[in-house]
Amino acid sequence: MKFYYHPISSYCQKVMIAFYEKDVEFEPEIVALMDPEEREKYREIYPMGKVPALVLDDDRLIPESSIIIEYLDGIAEPKLIFGDADQRRKIRFKDRMYDLYLNESVSTLIFQEMKPESERDQERIDTAKFRIDTMYGFMEHEFANQPYSNGETFGMADCAATPALYYARHKAPFDKHKHISAYWDRLASRPSVQRVMTEAEPYVKAILGQDAAA
Ligand SMILES: N[C@@H](CCC(=O)N[C@@H](CS)C(=O)NCC(=O)O)C(=O)O
């Protein structure tokens, strides 16, 4: 299967963590999203133009990070969406929370800061900061009692939280939240996460600067 991605993209990192946790082989294909020609070419594969997307050997297209992980769960262990129906619902809920309110907000801060000050949208920045603070409050409480987002076992929501926290470290530091910091240390010590971050590092340094990858 062919995996269309970019190493700097948090949603792609989320899926790559799942690939490496499961040790599933895939053919990686970097999409240079900054290059208009490559972008147009990629739209022939996935008209929405978003990465990640997976194309199976029988040509079925599977876009969307959570849906790709759900597909991978059907073909390889360990399960990242596990447990009974209620537990699986909770995993999907947290995965969405991390995507929509943590990851999207951290990305907003990164992209807004890349703009000249006069062009920044203060309302968007304030909303992003509010959502990050709210998520940190929720996470600090959760991780006081459990090592991973849905209990004792690493799952899909943790795949989503990892890239969000990787980028948040500098844009919205969580070092004053001791339980989130300990959670980050647990995530960062996983071989799957180390591999994804090592592969991303040269791109992160080149695009976002030396400090972003530190
Ligand atoms: N909901 C999608 C989000 C994917 C997404 O936003 N990908 C970004 C990179 S992190 C992208 O392709 N951006 C290019 C664009 O928006 O055109 C998922 O979970 O896969």
PDB file of C-alpha atoms and ligand atoms in Angstrom:
ATOM      1  CA  MET A   1       0.000   0.000   0.000  1.00  0.00           C
ATOM      2  CA  LYS A   2       1.128   3.514  -0.753  1.00  0.00           C
ATOM      3  CA  PHE A   3       1.088   6.192   1.939  1.00  0.00           C
ATOM      4  CA  TYR A   4       0.905   9.796   0.715  1.00  0.00           C
ATOM      5  CA  TYR A   5       2.229  12.087   3.402  1.00  0.00           C
ATOM      6  CA  HIS A   6       4.600  14.788   4.483  1.00  0.00           C
ATOM      7  CA  PRO A   7       6.955  14.183   7.438  1.00  0.00           C
ATOM      8  CA  ILE A   8       6.172  17.582   8.975  1.00  0.00           C
ATOM      9  CA  SER A   9       2.399  17.074   8.973  1.00  0.00           C
ATOM     10  CA  SER A  10       0.984  16.237  12.388  1.00  0.00           C
ATOM     11  CA  TYR A  11      -1.875  14.187  10.906  1.00  0.00           C
ATOM     12  CA  CYS A  12       0.630  12.150   8.902  1.00  0.00           C
ATOM     13  CA  GLN A  13       2.829  11.679  11.968  1.00  0.00           C
ATOM     14  CA  LYS A  14      -0.229  10.409  13.821  1.00  0.00           C
ATOM     15  CA  VAL A  15      -0.702   7.647  11.224  1.00  0.00           C
ATOM     16  CA  MET A  16       3.010   6.850  10.973  1.00  0.00           C
ATOM     17  CA  ILE A  17       3.085   6.216  14.713  1.00  0.00           C
ATOM     18  CA  ALA A  18       0.299   3.677  14.121  1.00  0.00           C
ATOM     19  CA  PHE A  19       2.228   2.067  11.233  1.00  0.00           C
ATOM     20  CA  TYR A  20       5.333   1.710  13.403  1.00  0.00           C
ATOM     21  CA  GLU A  21       3.418   0.504  16.473  1.00  0.00           C
ATOM     22  CA  LYS A  22       1.975  -2.264  14.309  1.00  0.00           C
ATOM     23  CA  ASP A  23       5.065  -2.835  12.207  1.00  0.00           C
ATOM     24  CA  VAL A  24       3.030  -2.699   9.000  1.00  0.00           C
ATOM     25  CA  GLU A  25       5.013  -2.211   5.806  1.00  0.00           C
ATOM     26  CA  PHE A  26       4.031   0.577   3.420  1.00  0.00           C
ATOM     27  CA  GLU A  27       5.439   2.480   0.487  1.00  0.00           C
ATOM     28  CA  PRO A  28       6.000   6.087   1.603  1.00  0.00           C
ATOM     29  CA  GLU A  29       5.362   8.847  -0.943  1.00  0.00           C
ATOM     30  CA  ILE A  30       6.115  12.405   0.145  1.00  0.00           C
ATOM     31  CA  VAL A  31       3.739  15.025  -1.285  1.00  0.00           C
ATOM     32  CA  ALA A  32       5.443  18.411  -1.569  1.00  0.00           C
ATOM     33  CA  LEU A  33       2.387  20.438  -0.618  1.00  0.00           C
ATOM     34  CA  MET A  34       4.253  23.739  -1.034  1.00  0.00           C
ATOM     35  CA  ASP A  35       4.847  23.020  -4.725  1.00  0.00           C
ATOM     36  CA  PRO A  36       1.709  24.017  -6.737  1.00  0.00           C
ATOM     37  CA  GLU A  37       2.453  21.528  -9.530  1.00  0.00           C
ATOM     38  CA  GLU A  38       2.889  18.584  -7.163  1.00  0.00           C
ATOM     39  CA  ARG A  39      -0.218  19.647  -5.332  1.00  0.00           C
ATOM     40  CA  GLU A  40      -2.262  19.592  -8.531  1.00  0.00           C
ATOM     41  CA  LYS A  41      -0.856  16.173  -9.400  1.00  0.00           C
ATOM     42  CA  TYR A  42      -1.777  14.897  -5.949  1.00  0.00           C
ATOM     43  CA  ARG A  43      -5.353  16.161  -6.388  1.00  0.00           C
ATOM     44  CA  GLU A  44      -5.738  13.523  -9.110  1.00  0.00           C
ATOM     45  CA  ILE A  45      -5.273  10.950  -6.357  1.00  0.00           C
ATOM     46  CA  TYR A  46      -7.242  12.761  -3.637  1.00  0.00           C
ATOM     47  CA  PRO A  47      -9.199  15.794  -4.904  1.00  0.00           C
ATOM     48  CA  MET A  48      -9.332  17.365  -1.435  1.00  0.00           C
ATOM     49  CA  GLY A  49      -5.551  17.649  -1.618  1.00  0.00           C
ATOM     50  CA  LYS A  50      -5.024  16.781   2.050  1.00  0.00           C
ATOM     51  CA  VAL A  51      -2.462  14.414   3.482  1.00  0.00           C
ATOM     52  CA  PRO A  52      -2.388  11.746   4.756  1.00  0.00           C
ATOM     53  CA  ALA A  53      -4.038   9.359   2.319  1.00  0.00           C
ATOM     54  CA  LEU A  54      -3.516   5.665   1.871  1.00  0.00           C
ATOM     55  CA  VAL A  55      -3.957   3.874  -1.456  1.00  0.00           C
ATOM     56  CA  LEU A  56      -4.360   0.121  -1.155  1.00  0.00           C
ATOM     57  CA  ASP A  57      -2.924  -2.357  -3.645  1.00  0.00           C
ATOM     58  CA  ASP A  58      -6.412  -2.754  -5.168  1.00  0.00           C
ATOM     59  CA  ASP A  59      -6.548   1.075  -5.627  1.00  0.00           C
ATOM     60  CA  ARG A  60      -9.017   1.781  -2.836  1.00  0.00           C
ATOM     61  CA  LEU A  61      -8.380   5.261  -1.446  1.00  0.00           C
ATOM     62  CA  ILE A  62      -8.436   5.802   2.316  1.00  0.00           C
ATOM     63  CA  PRO A  63      -7.961   9.439   3.386  1.00  0.00           C
ATOM     64  CA  GLU A  64      -8.296  10.906   6.917  1.00  0.00           C
ATOM     65  CA  SER A  65      -5.875   9.983   9.680  1.00  0.00           C
ATOM     66  CA  SER A  66      -8.375   8.336  12.052  1.00  0.00           C
ATOM     67  CA  ILE A  67      -9.982   6.329   9.235  1.00  0.00           C
ATOM     68  CA  ILE A  68      -6.580   5.097   8.084  1.00  0.00           C
ATOM     69  CA  ILE A  69      -5.783   3.973  11.640  1.00  0.00           C
ATOM     70  CA  GLU A  70      -9.142   2.246  11.804  1.00  0.00           C
ATOM     71  CA  TYR A  71      -8.281   0.414   8.583  1.00  0.00           C
ATOM     72  CA  LEU A  72      -4.850  -0.576   9.954  1.00  0.00           C
ATOM     73  CA  ASP A  73      -6.541  -1.899  13.088  1.00  0.00           C
ATOM     74  CA  GLY A  74      -8.431  -4.337  10.880  1.00  0.00           C
ATOM     75  CA  ILE A  75      -5.263  -5.810   9.402  1.00  0.00           C
ATOM     76  CA  ALA A  76      -2.635  -5.715  12.170  1.00  0.00           C
ATOM     77  CA  GLU A  77      -2.167  -5.927  15.925  1.00  0.00           C
ATOM     78  CA  PRO A  78      -1.935  -4.327  18.417  1.00  0.00           C
ATOM     79  CA  LYS A  79      -5.364  -2.718  18.228  1.00  0.00           C
ATOM     80  CA  LEU A  80      -5.305   1.042  18.728  1.00  0.00           C
ATOM     81  CA  ILE A  81      -9.104   1.271  18.992  1.00  0.00           C
ATOM     82  CA  PHE A  82      -9.686  -1.401  21.583  1.00  0.00           C
ATOM     83  CA  GLY A  83     -12.154  -2.618  24.181  1.00  0.00           C
ATOM     84  CA  ASP A  84     -15.947  -2.806  24.187  1.00  0.00           C
ATOM     85  CA  ALA A  85     -18.219  -0.433  22.231  1.00  0.00           C
ATOM     86  CA  ASP A  86     -18.213   2.169  24.998  1.00  0.00           C
ATOM     87  CA  GLN A  87     -14.425   2.131  25.282  1.00  0.00           C
ATOM     88  CA  ARG A  88     -14.046   2.442  21.499  1.00  0.00           C
ATOM     89  CA  ARG A  89     -16.427   5.409  21.526  1.00  0.00           C
ATOM     90  CA  LYS A  90     -14.252   7.067  24.193  1.00  0.00           C
ATOM     91  CA  ILE A  91     -11.105   6.486  22.137  1.00  0.00           C
ATOM     92  CA  ARG A  92     -12.716   8.089  19.070  1.00  0.00           C
ATOM     93  CA  PHE A  93     -13.956  10.983  21.172  1.00  0.00           C
ATOM     94  CA  LYS A  94     -10.498  11.748  22.567  1.00  0.00           C
ATOM     95  CA  ASP A  95      -8.890  11.329  19.162  1.00  0.00           C
ATOM     96  CA  ARG A  96     -11.282  13.979  17.844  1.00  0.00           C
ATOM     97  CA  MET A  97     -10.675  16.287  20.788  1.00  0.00           C
ATOM     98  CA  TYR A  98      -6.917  16.161  20.199  1.00  0.00           C
ATOM     99  CA  ASP A  99      -7.319  16.692  16.457  1.00  0.00           C
ATOM    100  CA  LEU A 100      -9.894  19.462  16.545  1.00  0.00           C
ATOM    101  CA  TYR A 101      -9.017  21.418  19.654  1.00  0.00           C
ATOM    102  CA  LEU A 102      -5.359  20.736  20.445  1.00  0.00           C
ATOM    103  CA  ASN A 103      -3.666  20.004  17.140  1.00  0.00           C
ATOM    104  CA  GLU A 104      -5.666  22.517  15.089  1.00  0.00           C
ATOM    105  CA  SER A 105      -5.086  25.205  17.735  1.00  0.00           C
ATOM    106  CA  VAL A 106      -1.343  24.583  17.919  1.00  0.00           C
ATOM    107  CA  SER A 107      -1.190  24.731  14.087  1.00  0.00           C
ATOM    108  CA  THR A 108      -3.075  28.041  14.190  1.00  0.00           C
ATOM    109  CA  LEU A 109      -0.451  29.494  16.560  1.00  0.00           C
ATOM    110  CA  ILE A 110       2.387  28.239  14.337  1.00  0.00           C
ATOM    111  CA  PHE A 111       0.875  29.619  11.114  1.00  0.00           C
ATOM    112  CA  GLN A 112      -0.196  32.913  12.667  1.00  0.00           C
ATOM    113  CA  GLU A 113       3.300  33.455  14.067  1.00  0.00           C
ATOM    114  CA  MET A 114       4.798  32.876  10.630  1.00  0.00           C
ATOM    115  CA  LYS A 115       2.879  35.924   9.356  1.00  0.00           C
ATOM    116  CA  PRO A 116       4.026  39.515   9.785  1.00  0.00           C
ATOM    117  CA  GLU A 117       2.502  40.926  12.975  1.00  0.00           C
ATOM    118  CA  SER A 118       0.195  43.285  11.067  1.00  0.00           C
ATOM    119  CA  GLU A 119      -1.431  40.370   9.230  1.00  0.00           C
ATOM    120  CA  ARG A 120      -2.111  38.183  12.244  1.00  0.00           C
ATOM    121  CA  ASP A 121      -5.686  37.422  13.259  1.00  0.00           C
ATOM    122  CA  GLN A 122      -5.864  38.106  16.984  1.00  0.00           C
ATOM    123  CA  GLU A 123      -9.316  36.559  17.328  1.00  0.00           C
ATOM    124  CA  ARG A 124      -8.106  33.254  15.903  1.00  0.00           C
ATOM    125  CA  ILE A 125      -5.036  33.365  18.150  1.00  0.00           C
ATOM    126  CA  ASP A 126      -7.172  34.009  21.242  1.00  0.00           C
ATOM    127  CA  THR A 127      -9.560  31.180  20.359  1.00  0.00           C
ATOM    128  CA  ALA A 128      -6.621  28.824  19.800  1.00  0.00           C
ATOM    129  CA  LYS A 129      -5.081  29.758  23.157  1.00  0.00           C
ATOM    130  CA  PHE A 130      -8.410  29.285  24.933  1.00  0.00           C
ATOM    131  CA  ARG A 131      -8.852  25.820  23.391  1.00  0.00           C
ATOM    132  CA  ILE A 132      -5.298  24.763  24.238  1.00  0.00           C
ATOM    133  CA  ASP A 133      -5.718  25.922  27.853  1.00  0.00           C
ATOM    134  CA  THR A 134      -9.029  24.063  28.081  1.00  0.00           C
ATOM    135  CA  MET A 135      -7.431  20.899  26.675  1.00  0.00           C
ATOM    136  CA  TYR A 136      -4.500  21.204  29.083  1.00  0.00           C
ATOM    137  CA  GLY A 137      -6.909  21.483  32.013  1.00  0.00           C
ATOM    138  CA  PHE A 138      -8.730  18.372  30.862  1.00  0.00           C
ATOM    139  CA  MET A 139      -5.503  16.440  30.165  1.00  0.00           C
ATOM    140  CA  GLU A 140      -3.791  17.393  33.413  1.00  0.00           C
ATOM    141  CA  HIS A 141      -6.757  15.931  35.267  1.00  0.00           C
ATOM    142  CA  GLU A 142      -6.872  12.763  33.122  1.00  0.00           C
ATOM    143  CA  PHE A 143      -3.167  11.977  33.319  1.00  0.00           C
ATOM    144  CA  ALA A 144      -3.120  12.292  37.100  1.00  0.00           C
ATOM    145  CA  ASN A 145      -4.910   8.936  37.093  1.00  0.00           C
ATOM    146  CA  GLN A 146      -3.832   7.024  33.988  1.00  0.00           C
ATOM    147  CA  PRO A 147      -0.727   6.665  31.809  1.00  0.00           C
ATOM    148  CA  TYR A 148      -2.464   6.914  28.436  1.00  0.00           C
ATOM    149  CA  SER A 149      -5.518   8.683  27.070  1.00  0.00           C
ATOM    150  CA  ASN A 150      -7.809   5.702  27.445  1.00  0.00           C
ATOM    151  CA  GLY A 151      -6.273   3.900  30.383  1.00  0.00           C
ATOM    152  CA  GLU A 152      -3.295   1.582  30.616  1.00  0.00           C
ATOM    153  CA  THR A 153      -2.932   0.943  26.891  1.00  0.00           C
ATOM    154  CA  PHE A 154      -1.505   3.186  24.161  1.00  0.00           C
ATOM    155  CA  GLY A 155      -4.194   3.811  21.540  1.00  0.00           C
ATOM    156  CA  MET A 156      -5.389   5.957  18.639  1.00  0.00           C
ATOM    157  CA  ALA A 157      -6.014   9.028  20.812  1.00  0.00           C
ATOM    158  CA  ASP A 158      -2.378   8.866  21.942  1.00  0.00           C
ATOM    159  CA  CYS A 159      -1.280   8.721  18.286  1.00  0.00           C
ATOM    160  CA  ALA A 160      -3.226  11.988  17.836  1.00  0.00           C
ATOM    161  CA  ALA A 161      -1.948  13.642  21.011  1.00  0.00           C
ATOM    162  CA  THR A 162       1.730  12.963  20.258  1.00  0.00           C
ATOM    163  CA  PRO A 163       2.301  15.277  17.235  1.00  0.00           C
ATOM    164  CA  ALA A 164       0.078  17.931  18.815  1.00  0.00           C
ATOM    165  CA  LEU A 165       2.245  17.954  21.948  1.00  0.00           C
ATOM    166  CA  TYR A 166       5.451  17.723  19.896  1.00  0.00           C
ATOM    167  CA  TYR A 167       4.577  21.054  18.255  1.00  0.00           C
ATOM    168  CA  ALA A 168       2.921  22.483  21.377  1.00  0.00           C
ATOM    169  CA  ARG A 169       6.151  22.162  23.421  1.00  0.00           C
ATOM    170  CA  HIS A 170       7.393  25.480  22.028  1.00  0.00           C
ATOM    171  CA  LYS A 171       4.216  27.288  21.015  1.00  0.00           C
ATOM    172  CA  ALA A 172       2.136  26.510  24.089  1.00  0.00           C
ATOM    173  CA  PRO A 173       4.517  25.007  26.673  1.00  0.00           C
ATOM    174  CA  PHE A 174       2.987  22.532  29.091  1.00  0.00           C
ATOM    175  CA  ASP A 175       5.959  22.202  31.446  1.00  0.00           C
ATOM    176  CA  LYS A 176       3.966  23.678  34.332  1.00  0.00           C
ATOM    177  CA  HIS A 177       1.486  20.808  33.991  1.00  0.00           C
ATOM    178  CA  LYS A 178       3.338  17.965  35.633  1.00  0.00           C
ATOM    179  CA  HIS A 179       0.985  15.175  34.525  1.00  0.00           C
ATOM    180  CA  ILE A 180       0.982  16.283  30.879  1.00  0.00           C
ATOM    181  CA  SER A 181       4.787  16.574  31.020  1.00  0.00           C
ATOM    182  CA  ALA A 182       5.046  13.035  32.377  1.00  0.00           C
ATOM    183  CA  TYR A 183       2.636  11.866  29.655  1.00  0.00           C
ATOM    184  CA  TRP A 184       4.793  13.534  26.989  1.00  0.00           C
ATOM    185  CA  ASP A 185       7.886  11.777  28.423  1.00  0.00           C
ATOM    186  CA  ARG A 186       6.063   8.442  28.201  1.00  0.00           C
ATOM    187  CA  LEU A 187       5.056   9.135  24.597  1.00  0.00           C
ATOM    188  CA  ALA A 188       8.511  10.367  23.593  1.00  0.00           C
ATOM    189  CA  SER A 189      10.146   7.209  24.942  1.00  0.00           C
ATOM    190  CA  ARG A 190       8.189   4.931  22.580  1.00  0.00           C
ATOM    191  CA  PRO A 191      10.267   3.613  19.641  1.00  0.00           C
ATOM    192  CA  SER A 192       7.435   4.383  17.185  1.00  0.00           C
ATOM    193  CA  VAL A 193       7.344   8.020  18.292  1.00  0.00           C
ATOM    194  CA  GLN A 194      11.138   8.368  18.300  1.00  0.00           C
ATOM    195  CA  ARG A 195      11.262   7.043  14.761  1.00  0.00           C
ATOM    196  CA  VAL A 196       8.598   9.454  13.505  1.00  0.00           C
ATOM    197  CA  MET A 197      10.238  12.436  15.218  1.00  0.00           C
ATOM    198  CA  THR A 198      13.701  11.516  13.923  1.00  0.00           C
ATOM    199  CA  GLU A 199      12.341  11.267  10.383  1.00  0.00           C
ATOM    200  CA  ALA A 200      10.521  14.597  10.757  1.00  0.00           C
ATOM    201  CA  GLU A 201      13.443  16.500  12.303  1.00  0.00           C
ATOM    202  CA  PRO A 202      15.283  17.643   9.136  1.00  0.00           C
ATOM    203  CA  TYR A 203      12.017  18.886   7.615  1.00  0.00           C
ATOM    204  CA  VAL A 204      10.873  20.573  10.819  1.00  0.00           C
ATOM    205  CA  LYS A 205      14.247  22.361  11.113  1.00  0.00           C
ATOM    206  CA  ALA A 206      14.200  23.430   7.474  1.00  0.00           C
ATOM    207  CA  ILE A 207      10.611  24.680   7.479  1.00  0.00           C
ATOM    208  CA  LEU A 208       9.963  25.825  11.042  1.00  0.00           C
ATOM    209  CA  GLY A 209      13.490  26.518  12.267  1.00  0.00           C
ATOM    210  CA  GLN A 210      16.073  24.889  14.501  1.00  0.00           C
ATOM    211  CA  ASP A 211      14.190  25.443  17.760  1.00  0.00           C
ATOM    212  CA  ALA A 212      10.961  23.756  16.662  1.00  0.00           C
ATOM    213  CA  ALA A 213      12.662  20.359  16.513  1.00  0.00           C
ATOM    214  CA  ALA A 214      14.629  20.714  19.770  1.00  0.00           C
TER     215      ALA A 214
HETATM  216  N1  LIG B   1      -8.843  15.683   9.046  1.00  0.00           N
HETATM  217  C1  LIG B   1      -7.672  15.408   8.261  1.00  0.00           C
HETATM  218  C2  LIG B   1      -6.749  16.605   8.318  1.00  0.00           C
HETATM  219  C3  LIG B   1      -5.611  16.497   7.322  1.00  0.00           C
HETATM  220  C4  LIG B   1      -4.869  17.831   7.158  1.00  0.00           C
HETATM  221  O1  LIG B   1      -5.367  18.910   7.511  1.00  0.00           O
HETATM  222  N2  LIG B   1      -3.675  17.744   6.567  1.00  0.00           N
HETATM  223  C5  LIG B   1      -2.898  18.934   6.311  1.00  0.00           C
HETATM  224  C6  LIG B   1      -1.449  18.695   6.687  1.00  0.00           C
HETATM  225  S1  LIG B   1      -1.261  18.494   8.436  1.00  0.00           S
HETATM  226  C7  LIG B   1      -2.940  19.245   4.834  1.00  0.00           C
HETATM  227  O2  LIG B   1      -3.007  18.354   4.006  1.00  0.00           O
HETATM  228  N3  LIG B   1      -2.893  20.531   4.504  1.00  0.00           N
HETATM  229  C8  LIG B   1      -2.912  20.979   3.150  1.00  0.00           C
HETATM  230  C9  LIG B   1      -4.212  21.642   2.798  1.00  0.00           C
HETATM  231  O3  LIG B   1      -4.987  21.971   3.704  1.00  0.00           O
HETATM  232  O4  LIG B   1      -4.454  21.838   1.631  1.00  0.00           O
HETATM  233  C10 LIG B   1      -6.989  14.129   8.807  1.00  0.00           C
HETATM  234  O5  LIG B   1      -7.226  13.777   9.988  1.00  0.00           O
HETATM  235  O6  LIG B   1      -6.270  13.459   8.059  1.00  0.00           O
END
